[in-house]
PDB file of C-alpha atoms in Angstrom:
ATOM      1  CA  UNK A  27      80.669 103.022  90.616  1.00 70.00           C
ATOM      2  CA  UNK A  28      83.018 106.006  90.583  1.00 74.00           C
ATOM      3  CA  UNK A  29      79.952 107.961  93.000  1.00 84.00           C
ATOM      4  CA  UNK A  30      80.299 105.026  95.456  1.00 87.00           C
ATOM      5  CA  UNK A  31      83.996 104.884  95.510  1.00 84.00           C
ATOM      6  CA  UNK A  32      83.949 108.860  96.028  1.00 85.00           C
ATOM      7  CA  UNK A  33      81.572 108.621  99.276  1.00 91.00           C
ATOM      8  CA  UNK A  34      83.594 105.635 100.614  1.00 90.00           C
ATOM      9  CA  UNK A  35      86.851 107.755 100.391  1.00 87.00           C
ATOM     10  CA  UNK A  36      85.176 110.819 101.558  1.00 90.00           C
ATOM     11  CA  UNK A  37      83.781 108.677 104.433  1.00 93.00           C
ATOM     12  CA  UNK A  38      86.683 107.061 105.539  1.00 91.00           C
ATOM     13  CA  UNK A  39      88.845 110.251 105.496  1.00 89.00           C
ATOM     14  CA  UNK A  40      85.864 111.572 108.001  1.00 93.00           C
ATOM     15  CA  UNK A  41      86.243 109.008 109.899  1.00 93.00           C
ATOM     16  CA  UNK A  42      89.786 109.224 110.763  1.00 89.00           C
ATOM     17  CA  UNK A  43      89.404 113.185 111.423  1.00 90.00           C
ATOM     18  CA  UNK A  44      86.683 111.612 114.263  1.00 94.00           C
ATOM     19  CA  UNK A  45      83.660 113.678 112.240  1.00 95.00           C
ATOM     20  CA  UNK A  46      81.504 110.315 112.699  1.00 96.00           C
ATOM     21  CA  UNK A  47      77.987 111.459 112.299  1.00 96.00           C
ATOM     22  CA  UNK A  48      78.887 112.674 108.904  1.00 96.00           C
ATOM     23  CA  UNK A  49      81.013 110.031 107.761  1.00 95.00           C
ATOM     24  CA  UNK A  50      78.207 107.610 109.021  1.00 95.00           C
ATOM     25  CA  UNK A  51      75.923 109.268 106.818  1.00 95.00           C
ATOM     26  CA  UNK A  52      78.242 109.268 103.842  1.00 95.00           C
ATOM     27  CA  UNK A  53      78.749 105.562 104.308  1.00 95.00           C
ATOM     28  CA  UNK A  54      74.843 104.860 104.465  1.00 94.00           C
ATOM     29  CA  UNK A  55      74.869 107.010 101.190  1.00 94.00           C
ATOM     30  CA  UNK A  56      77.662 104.337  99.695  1.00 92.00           C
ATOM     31  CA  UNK A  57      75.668 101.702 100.652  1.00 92.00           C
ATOM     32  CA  UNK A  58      72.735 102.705  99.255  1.00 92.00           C
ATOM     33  CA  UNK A  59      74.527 102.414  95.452  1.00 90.00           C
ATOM     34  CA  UNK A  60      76.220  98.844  96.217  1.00 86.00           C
ATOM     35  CA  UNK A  61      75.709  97.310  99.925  1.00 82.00           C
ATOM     36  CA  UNK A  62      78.234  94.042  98.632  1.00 83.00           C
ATOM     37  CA  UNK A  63      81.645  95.440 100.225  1.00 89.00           C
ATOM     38  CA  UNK A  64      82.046  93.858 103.433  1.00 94.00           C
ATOM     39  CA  UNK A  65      84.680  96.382 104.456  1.00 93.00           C
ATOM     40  CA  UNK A  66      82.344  99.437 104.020  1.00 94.00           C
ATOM     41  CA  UNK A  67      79.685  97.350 106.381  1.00 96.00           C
ATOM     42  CA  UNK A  68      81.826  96.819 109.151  1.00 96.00           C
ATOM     43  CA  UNK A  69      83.327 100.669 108.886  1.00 96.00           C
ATOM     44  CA  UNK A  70      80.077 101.825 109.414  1.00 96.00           C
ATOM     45  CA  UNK A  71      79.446  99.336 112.079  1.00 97.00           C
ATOM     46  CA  UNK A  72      82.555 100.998 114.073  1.00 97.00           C
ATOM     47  CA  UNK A  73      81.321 104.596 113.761  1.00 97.00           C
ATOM     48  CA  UNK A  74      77.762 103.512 115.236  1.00 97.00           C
ATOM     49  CA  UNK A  75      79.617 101.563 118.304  1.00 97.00           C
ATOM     50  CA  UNK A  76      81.446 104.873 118.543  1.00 97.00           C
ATOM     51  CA  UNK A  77      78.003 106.464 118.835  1.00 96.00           C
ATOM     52  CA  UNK A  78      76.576 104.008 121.192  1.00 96.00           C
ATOM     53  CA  UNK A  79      73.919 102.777 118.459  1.00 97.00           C
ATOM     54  CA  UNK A  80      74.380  99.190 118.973  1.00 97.00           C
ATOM     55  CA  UNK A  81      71.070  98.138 117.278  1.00 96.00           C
ATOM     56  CA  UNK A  82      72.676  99.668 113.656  1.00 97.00           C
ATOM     57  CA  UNK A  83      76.062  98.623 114.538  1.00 97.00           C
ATOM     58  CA  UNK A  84      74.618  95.051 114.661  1.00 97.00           C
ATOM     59  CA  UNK A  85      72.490  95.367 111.585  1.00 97.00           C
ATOM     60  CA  UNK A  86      75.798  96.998 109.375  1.00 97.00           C
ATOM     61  CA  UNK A  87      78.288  93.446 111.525  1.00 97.00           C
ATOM     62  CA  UNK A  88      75.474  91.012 110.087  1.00 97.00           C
ATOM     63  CA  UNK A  89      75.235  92.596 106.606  1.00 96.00           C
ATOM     64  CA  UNK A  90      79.114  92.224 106.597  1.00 96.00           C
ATOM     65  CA  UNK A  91      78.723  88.743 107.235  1.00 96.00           C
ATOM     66  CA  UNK A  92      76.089  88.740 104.494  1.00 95.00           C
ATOM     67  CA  UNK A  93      78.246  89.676 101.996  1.00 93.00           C
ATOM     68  CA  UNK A  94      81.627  87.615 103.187  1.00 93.00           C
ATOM     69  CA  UNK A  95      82.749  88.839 106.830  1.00 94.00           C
ATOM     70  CA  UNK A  96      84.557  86.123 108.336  1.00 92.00           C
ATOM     71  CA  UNK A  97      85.384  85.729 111.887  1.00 91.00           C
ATOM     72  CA  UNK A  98      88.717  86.906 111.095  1.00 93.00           C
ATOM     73  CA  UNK A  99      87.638  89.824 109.675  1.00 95.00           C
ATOM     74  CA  UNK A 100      85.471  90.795 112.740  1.00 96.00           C
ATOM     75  CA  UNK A 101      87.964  90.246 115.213  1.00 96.00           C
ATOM     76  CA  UNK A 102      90.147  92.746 113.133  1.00 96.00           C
ATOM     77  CA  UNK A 103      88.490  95.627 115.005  1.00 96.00           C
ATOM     78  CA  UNK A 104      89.084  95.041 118.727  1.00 97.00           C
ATOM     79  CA  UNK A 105      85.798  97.400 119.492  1.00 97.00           C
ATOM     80  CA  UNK A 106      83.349  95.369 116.879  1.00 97.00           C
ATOM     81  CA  UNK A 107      85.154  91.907 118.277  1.00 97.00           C
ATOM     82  CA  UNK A 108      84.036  92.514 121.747  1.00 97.00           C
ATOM     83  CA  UNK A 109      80.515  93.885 120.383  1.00 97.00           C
ATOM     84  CA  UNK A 110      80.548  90.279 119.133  1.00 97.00           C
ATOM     85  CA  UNK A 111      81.696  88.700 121.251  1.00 96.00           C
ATOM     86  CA  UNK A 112      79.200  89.836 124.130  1.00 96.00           C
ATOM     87  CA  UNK A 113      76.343  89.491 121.891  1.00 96.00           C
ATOM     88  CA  UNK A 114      75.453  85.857 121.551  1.00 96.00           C
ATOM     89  CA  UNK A 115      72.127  86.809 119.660  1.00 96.00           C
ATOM     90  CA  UNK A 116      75.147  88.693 116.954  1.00 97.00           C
ATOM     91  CA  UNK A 117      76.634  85.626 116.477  1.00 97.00           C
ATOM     92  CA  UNK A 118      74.060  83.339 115.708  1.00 97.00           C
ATOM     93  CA  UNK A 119      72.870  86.004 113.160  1.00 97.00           C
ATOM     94  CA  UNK A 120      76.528  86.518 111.694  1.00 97.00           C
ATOM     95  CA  UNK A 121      76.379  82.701 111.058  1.00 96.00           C
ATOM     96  CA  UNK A 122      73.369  82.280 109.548  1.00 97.00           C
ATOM     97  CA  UNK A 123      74.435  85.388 107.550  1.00 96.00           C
ATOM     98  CA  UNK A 124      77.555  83.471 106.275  1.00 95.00           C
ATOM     99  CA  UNK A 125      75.517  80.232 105.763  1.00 95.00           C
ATOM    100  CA  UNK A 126      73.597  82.019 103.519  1.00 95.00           C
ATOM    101  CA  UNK A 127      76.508  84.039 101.772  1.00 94.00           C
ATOM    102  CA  UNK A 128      78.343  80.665 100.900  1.00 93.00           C
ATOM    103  CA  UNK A 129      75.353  79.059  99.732  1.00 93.00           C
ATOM    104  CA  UNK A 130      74.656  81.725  97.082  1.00 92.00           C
ATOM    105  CA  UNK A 131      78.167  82.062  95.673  1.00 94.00           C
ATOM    106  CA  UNK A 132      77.789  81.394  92.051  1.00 92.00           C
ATOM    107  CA  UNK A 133      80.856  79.174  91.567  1.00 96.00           C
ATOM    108  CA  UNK A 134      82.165  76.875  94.444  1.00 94.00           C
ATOM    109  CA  UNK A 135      84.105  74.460  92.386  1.00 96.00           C
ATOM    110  CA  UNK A 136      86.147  77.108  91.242  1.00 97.00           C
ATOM    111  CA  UNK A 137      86.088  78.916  94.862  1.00 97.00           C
ATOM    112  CA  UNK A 138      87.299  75.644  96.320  1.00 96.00           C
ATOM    113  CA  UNK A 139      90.081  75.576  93.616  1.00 97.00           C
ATOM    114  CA  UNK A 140      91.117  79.069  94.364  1.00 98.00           C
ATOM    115  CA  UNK A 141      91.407  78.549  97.762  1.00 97.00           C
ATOM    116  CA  UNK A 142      93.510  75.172  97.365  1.00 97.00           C
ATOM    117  CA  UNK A 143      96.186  76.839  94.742  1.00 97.00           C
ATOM    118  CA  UNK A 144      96.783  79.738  97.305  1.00 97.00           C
ATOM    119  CA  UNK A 145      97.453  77.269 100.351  1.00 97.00           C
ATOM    120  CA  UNK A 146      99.998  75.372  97.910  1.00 97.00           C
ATOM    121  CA  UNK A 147     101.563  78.570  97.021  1.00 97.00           C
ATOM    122  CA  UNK A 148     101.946  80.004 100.843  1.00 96.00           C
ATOM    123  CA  UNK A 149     103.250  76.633 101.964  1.00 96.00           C
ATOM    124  CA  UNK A 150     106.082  76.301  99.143  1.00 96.00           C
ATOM    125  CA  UNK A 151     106.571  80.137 100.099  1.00 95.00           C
ATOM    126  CA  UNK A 152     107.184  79.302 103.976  1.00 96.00           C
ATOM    127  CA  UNK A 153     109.791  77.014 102.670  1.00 95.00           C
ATOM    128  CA  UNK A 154     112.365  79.760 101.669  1.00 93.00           C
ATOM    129  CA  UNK A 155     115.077  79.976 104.674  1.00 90.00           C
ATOM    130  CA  UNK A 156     114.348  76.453 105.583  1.00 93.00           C
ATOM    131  CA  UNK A 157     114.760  74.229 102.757  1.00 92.00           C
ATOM    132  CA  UNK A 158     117.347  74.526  99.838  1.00 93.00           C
ATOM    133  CA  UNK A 159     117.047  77.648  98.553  1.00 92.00           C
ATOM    134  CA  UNK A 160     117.811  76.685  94.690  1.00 93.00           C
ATOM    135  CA  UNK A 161     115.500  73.970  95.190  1.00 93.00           C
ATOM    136  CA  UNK A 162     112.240  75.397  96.924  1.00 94.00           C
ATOM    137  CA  UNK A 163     112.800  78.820  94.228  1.00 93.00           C
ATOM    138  CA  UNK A 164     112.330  75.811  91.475  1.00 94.00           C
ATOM    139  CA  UNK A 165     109.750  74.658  92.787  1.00 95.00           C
ATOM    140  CA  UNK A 166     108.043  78.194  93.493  1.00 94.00           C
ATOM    141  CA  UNK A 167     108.571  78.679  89.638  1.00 92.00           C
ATOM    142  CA  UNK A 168     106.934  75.591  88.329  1.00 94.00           C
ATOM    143  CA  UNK A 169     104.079  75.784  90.991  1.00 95.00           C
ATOM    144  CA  UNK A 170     103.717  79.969  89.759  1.00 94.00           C
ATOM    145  CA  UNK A 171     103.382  78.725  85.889  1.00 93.00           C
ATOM    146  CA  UNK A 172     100.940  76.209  87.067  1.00 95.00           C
ATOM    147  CA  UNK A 173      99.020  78.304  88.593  1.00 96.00           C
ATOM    148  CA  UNK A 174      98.788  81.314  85.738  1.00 95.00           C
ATOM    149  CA  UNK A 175      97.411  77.966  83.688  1.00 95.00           C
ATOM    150  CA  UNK A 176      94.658  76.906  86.497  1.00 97.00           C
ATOM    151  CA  UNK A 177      93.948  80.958  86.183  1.00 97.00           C
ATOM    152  CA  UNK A 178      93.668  81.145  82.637  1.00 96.00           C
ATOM    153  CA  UNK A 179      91.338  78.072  82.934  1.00 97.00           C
ATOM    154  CA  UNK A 180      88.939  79.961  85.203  1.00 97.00           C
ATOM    155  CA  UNK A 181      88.222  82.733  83.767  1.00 97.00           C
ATOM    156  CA  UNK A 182      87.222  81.091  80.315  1.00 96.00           C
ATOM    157  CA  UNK A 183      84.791  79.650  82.380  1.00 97.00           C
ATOM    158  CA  UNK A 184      83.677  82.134  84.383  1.00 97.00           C
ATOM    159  CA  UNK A 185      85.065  85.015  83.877  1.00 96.00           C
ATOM    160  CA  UNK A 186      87.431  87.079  86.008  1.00 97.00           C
ATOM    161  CA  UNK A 187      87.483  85.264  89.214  1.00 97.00           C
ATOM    162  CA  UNK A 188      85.508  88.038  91.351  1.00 95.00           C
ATOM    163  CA  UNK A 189      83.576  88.547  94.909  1.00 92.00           C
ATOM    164  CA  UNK A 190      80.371  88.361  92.572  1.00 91.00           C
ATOM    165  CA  UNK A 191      81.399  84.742  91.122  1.00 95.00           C
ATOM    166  CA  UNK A 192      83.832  83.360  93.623  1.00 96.00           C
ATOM    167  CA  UNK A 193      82.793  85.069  97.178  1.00 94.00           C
ATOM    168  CA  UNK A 194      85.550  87.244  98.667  1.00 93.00           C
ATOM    169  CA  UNK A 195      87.965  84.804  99.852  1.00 94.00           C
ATOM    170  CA  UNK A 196      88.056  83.259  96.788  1.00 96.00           C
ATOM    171  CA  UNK A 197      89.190  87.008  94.938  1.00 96.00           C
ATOM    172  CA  UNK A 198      91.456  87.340  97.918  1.00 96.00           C
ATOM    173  CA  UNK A 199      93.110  83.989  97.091  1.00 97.00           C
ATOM    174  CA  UNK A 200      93.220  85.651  93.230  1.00 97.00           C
ATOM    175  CA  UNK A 201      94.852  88.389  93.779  1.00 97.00           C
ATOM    176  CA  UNK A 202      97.354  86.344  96.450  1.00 96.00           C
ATOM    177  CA  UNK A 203      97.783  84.150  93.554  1.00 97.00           C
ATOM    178  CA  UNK A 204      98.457  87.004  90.638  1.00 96.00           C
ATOM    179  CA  UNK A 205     100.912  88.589  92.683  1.00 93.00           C
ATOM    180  CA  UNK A 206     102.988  85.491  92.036  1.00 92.00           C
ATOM    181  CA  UNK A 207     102.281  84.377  88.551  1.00 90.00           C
ATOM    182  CA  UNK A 208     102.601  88.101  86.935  1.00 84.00           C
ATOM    183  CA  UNK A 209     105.813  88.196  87.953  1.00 75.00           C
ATOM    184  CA  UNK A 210     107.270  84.515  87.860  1.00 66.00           C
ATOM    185  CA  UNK A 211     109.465  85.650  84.773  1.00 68.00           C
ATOM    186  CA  UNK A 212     107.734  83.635  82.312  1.00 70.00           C
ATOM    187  CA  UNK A 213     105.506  85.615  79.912  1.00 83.00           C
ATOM    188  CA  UNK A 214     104.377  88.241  82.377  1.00 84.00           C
ATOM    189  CA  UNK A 215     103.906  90.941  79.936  1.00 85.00           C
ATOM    190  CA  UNK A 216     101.388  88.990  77.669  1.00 90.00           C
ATOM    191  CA  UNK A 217      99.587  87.764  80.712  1.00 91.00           C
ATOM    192  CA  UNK A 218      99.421  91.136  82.184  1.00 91.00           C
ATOM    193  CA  UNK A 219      98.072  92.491  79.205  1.00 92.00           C
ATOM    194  CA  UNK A 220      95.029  89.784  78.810  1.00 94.00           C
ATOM    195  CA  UNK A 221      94.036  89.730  82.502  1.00 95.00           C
ATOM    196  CA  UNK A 222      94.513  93.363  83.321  1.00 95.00           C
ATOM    197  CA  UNK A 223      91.548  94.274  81.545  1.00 96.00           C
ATOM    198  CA  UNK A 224      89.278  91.541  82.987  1.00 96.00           C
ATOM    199  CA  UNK A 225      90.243  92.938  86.635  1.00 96.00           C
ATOM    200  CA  UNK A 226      89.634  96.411  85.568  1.00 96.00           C
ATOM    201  CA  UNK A 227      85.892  95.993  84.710  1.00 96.00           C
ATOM    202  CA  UNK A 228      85.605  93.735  87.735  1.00 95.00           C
ATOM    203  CA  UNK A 229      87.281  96.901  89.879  1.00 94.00           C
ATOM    204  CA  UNK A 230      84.634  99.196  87.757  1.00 91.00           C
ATOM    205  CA  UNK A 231      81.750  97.303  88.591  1.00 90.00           C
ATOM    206  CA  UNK A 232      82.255  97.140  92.615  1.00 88.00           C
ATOM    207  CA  UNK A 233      83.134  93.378  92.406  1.00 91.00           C
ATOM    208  CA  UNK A 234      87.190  93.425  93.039  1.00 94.00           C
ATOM    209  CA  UNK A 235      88.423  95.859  95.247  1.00 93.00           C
ATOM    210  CA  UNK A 236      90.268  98.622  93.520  1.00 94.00           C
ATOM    211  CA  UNK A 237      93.609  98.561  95.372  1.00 95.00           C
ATOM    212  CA  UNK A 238      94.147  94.719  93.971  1.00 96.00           C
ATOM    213  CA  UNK A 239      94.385  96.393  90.671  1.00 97.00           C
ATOM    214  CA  UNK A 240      96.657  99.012  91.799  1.00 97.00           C
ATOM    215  CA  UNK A 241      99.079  96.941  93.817  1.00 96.00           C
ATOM    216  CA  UNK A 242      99.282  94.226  91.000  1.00 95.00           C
ATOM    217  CA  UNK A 243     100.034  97.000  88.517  1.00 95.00           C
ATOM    218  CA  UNK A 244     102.223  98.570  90.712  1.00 95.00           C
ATOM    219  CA  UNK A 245     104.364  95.634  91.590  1.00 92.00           C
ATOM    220  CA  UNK A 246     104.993  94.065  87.992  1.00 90.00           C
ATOM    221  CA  UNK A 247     106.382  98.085  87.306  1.00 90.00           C
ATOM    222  CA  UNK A 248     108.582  97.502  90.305  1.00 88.00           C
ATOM    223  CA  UNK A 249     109.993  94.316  89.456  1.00 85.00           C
ATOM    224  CA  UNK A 250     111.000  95.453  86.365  1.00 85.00           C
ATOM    225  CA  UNK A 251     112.473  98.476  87.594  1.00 88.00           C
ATOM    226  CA  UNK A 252     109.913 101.260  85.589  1.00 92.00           C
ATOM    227  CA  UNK A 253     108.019 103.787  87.153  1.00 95.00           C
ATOM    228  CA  UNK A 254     104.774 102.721  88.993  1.00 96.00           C
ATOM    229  CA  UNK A 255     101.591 104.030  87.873  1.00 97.00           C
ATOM    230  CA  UNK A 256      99.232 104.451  90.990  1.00 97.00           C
ATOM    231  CA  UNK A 257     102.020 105.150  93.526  1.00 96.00           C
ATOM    232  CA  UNK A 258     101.313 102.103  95.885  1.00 96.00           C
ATOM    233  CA  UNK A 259     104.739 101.398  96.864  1.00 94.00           C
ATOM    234  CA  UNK A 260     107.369 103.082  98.791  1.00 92.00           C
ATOM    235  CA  UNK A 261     110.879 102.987  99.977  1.00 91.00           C
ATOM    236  CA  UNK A 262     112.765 104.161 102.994  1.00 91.00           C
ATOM    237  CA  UNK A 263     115.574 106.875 102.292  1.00 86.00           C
ATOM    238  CA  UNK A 264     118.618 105.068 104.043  1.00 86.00           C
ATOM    239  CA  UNK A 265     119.801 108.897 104.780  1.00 83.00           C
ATOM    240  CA  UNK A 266     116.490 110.286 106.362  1.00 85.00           C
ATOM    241  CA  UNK A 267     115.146 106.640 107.700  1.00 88.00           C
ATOM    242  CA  UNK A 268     112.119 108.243 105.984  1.00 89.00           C
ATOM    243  CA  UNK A 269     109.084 106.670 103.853  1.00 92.00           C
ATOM    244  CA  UNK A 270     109.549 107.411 100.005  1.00 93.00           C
ATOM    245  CA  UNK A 271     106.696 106.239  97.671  1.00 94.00           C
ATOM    246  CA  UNK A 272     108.328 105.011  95.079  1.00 94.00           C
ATOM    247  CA  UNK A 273     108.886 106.848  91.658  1.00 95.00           C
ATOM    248  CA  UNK A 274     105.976 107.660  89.042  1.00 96.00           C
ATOM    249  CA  UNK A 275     104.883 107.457  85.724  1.00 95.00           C
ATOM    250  CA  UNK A 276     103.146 110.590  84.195  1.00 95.00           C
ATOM    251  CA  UNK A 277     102.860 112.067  88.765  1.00 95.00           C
ATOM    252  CA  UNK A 278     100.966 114.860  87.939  1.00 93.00           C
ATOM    253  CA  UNK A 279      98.333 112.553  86.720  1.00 94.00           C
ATOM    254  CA  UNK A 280      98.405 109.938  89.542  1.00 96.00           C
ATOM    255  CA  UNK A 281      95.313 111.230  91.160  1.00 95.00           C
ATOM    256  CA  UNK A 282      93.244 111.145  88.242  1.00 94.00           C
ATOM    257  CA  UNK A 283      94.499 107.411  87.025  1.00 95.00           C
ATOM    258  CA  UNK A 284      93.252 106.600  90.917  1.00 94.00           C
ATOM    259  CA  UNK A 285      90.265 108.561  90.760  1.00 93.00           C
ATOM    260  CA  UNK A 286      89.516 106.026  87.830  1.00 93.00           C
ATOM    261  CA  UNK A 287      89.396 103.178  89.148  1.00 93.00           C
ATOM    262  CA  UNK A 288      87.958 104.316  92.933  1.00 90.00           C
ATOM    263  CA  UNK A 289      91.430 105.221  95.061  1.00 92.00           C
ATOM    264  CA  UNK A 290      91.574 108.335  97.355  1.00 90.00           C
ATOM    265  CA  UNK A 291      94.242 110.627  96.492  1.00 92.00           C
ATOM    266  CA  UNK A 292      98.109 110.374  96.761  1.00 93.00           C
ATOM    267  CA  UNK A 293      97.832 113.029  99.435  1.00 92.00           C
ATOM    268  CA  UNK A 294      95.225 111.630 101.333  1.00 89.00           C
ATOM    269  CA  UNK A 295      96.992 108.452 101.316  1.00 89.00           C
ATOM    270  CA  UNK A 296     100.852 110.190 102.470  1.00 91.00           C
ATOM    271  CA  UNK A 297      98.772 112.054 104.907  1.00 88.00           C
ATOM    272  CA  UNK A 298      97.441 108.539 106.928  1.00 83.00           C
ATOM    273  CA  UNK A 299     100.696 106.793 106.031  1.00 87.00           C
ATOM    274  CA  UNK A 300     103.067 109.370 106.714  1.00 89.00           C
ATOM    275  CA  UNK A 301     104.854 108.939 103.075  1.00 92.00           C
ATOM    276  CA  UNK A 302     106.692 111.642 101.411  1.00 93.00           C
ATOM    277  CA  UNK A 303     105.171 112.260  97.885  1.00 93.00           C
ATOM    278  CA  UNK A 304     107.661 112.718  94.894  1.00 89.00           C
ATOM    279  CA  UNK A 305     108.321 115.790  93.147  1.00 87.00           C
ATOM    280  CA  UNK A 306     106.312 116.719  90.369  1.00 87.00           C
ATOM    281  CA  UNK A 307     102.897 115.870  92.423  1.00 88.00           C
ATOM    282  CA  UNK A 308     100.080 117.866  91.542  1.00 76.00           C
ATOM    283  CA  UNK A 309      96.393 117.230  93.640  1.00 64.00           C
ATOM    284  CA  UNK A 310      93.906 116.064  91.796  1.00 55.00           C
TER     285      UNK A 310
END
């Protein structure tokens, strides 16, 4: 998968410099190796709106939906939205498309699950500022352990819980969900070390998106006050007011840990996000 995570960075970066033709082509090339990422669909669905080829923008919106596009995810793009929108022929194929998708995920009891431990976990979160602080943090705490438990529990069934097994929003709700319990103070180094692996061949193998894996990573190094290790997070310099990414393990190697697992690099990223790279930063 590293050759399709190569042309999707290569594409995107096209895109933003406006060279559409090319980057469409690089994303059809993408596509070609693994046509599952609902995010590389509707990219190329922009560029050929962009291009005024509305039959192919169509076809790349409806294989979207094919592979886990929700409404939400279409409206996203104001351009695509209105395409959909003023398309009523679109939208009957987008649902049909999603009828389909949801029929043909592999595992809907744990989907369902998924899905039911995340909205329990935003709600308690929404809580903080309103309730009892000391109270709802307890109850944040328990609900975190919990939910590492329900997690364990799922992937001896089925494995890590991916797009492949799950659908999309049931990863989503995953990685909402191991944000929390890797870092709810109770054994998040021994977790971290028997799910970290599971996520990585899921990231290798196109079925988890590759930036899960880096921000989960990232943020457990945070917490704990070490040095990140794919450079996802940043800080703002209270002298300058500007964006810092945060400190590094091992910086002159970022790129290539990146490159690993299917992430543009650190440049490319400071570039679009106008971040200010550490010292010691050599491109990959």
């Amino acid at each position: 998968m590293i050759k399709y995570f190569t042309l999707v960075n290569k594409a995107d970066s096209l895109s933003k410099a406006k060279n559409l033709v090319k980057a469409n082509n690089i994303y059809l090339k993408a596509l070609a190796i693994s046509d599952n990422n609902p995010e590389v669909s509707l990219s190329a669905a922009k560029i050929n709106l962009q291009l005024q080829r509305f039959k192919q923008a169509g076809n790349q919106i409806r294989k979207a939906a094919r592979n886990g596009a929700d409404q939400n995810m279409i409206a996203a793009d104001s351009l695509i939205f209105t395409f959909f929108k003023q398309n009523r022929q679109l939208q009957k194929g987008v649902a049909e498309m999603r009828r389909i998708y949801l029929s043909e995920i592999k595992n809907l009891d744990e989907r369902t699950a998924l899905l039911t431990m995340v909205e329990k976990d935003q709600t308690l979160r929404s809580l903080l500022g309103i309730l009892n602080f000391k109270k709802v943090d307890s109850l944040i705490h328990i609900n975190d352990m919990q939910n590492m438990a329900s997690l364990k529990a799922i992937m001896d069934r089925i494995g890590f819980p991916s797009r492949e097994n799950v659908g999309k929003d049931g990863a989503d709700a995953a990685f909402i969900l191991l944000m929390h319990t890797f870092n709810d103070g109770s054994n998040d180094e021994r977790d971290l070390n028997e799910i970290e692996p599971l996520m990585r061949s899921a990231v290798l193998a196109g079925k988890f998106p590759p930036y899960y894996l880096a921000i989960l990573i990232d943020r457990n190094k945070g917490l704990k006050r070490q040095k990140q290790i794919y450079g996802t997070y940043w800080e703002i310099d209270r002298k300058s007011g500007k964006r810092i990414i945060s400190m590094i393990e091992d910086i002159s190697n970022v790129d290539e840990r990146r490159k690993e697992i299917g992430l543009p690099s650190l440049r490319y990223v400071a570039e679009q996000q106008l971040l200010i790279i550490p010292e010691g930063y050599n491109a990959f």
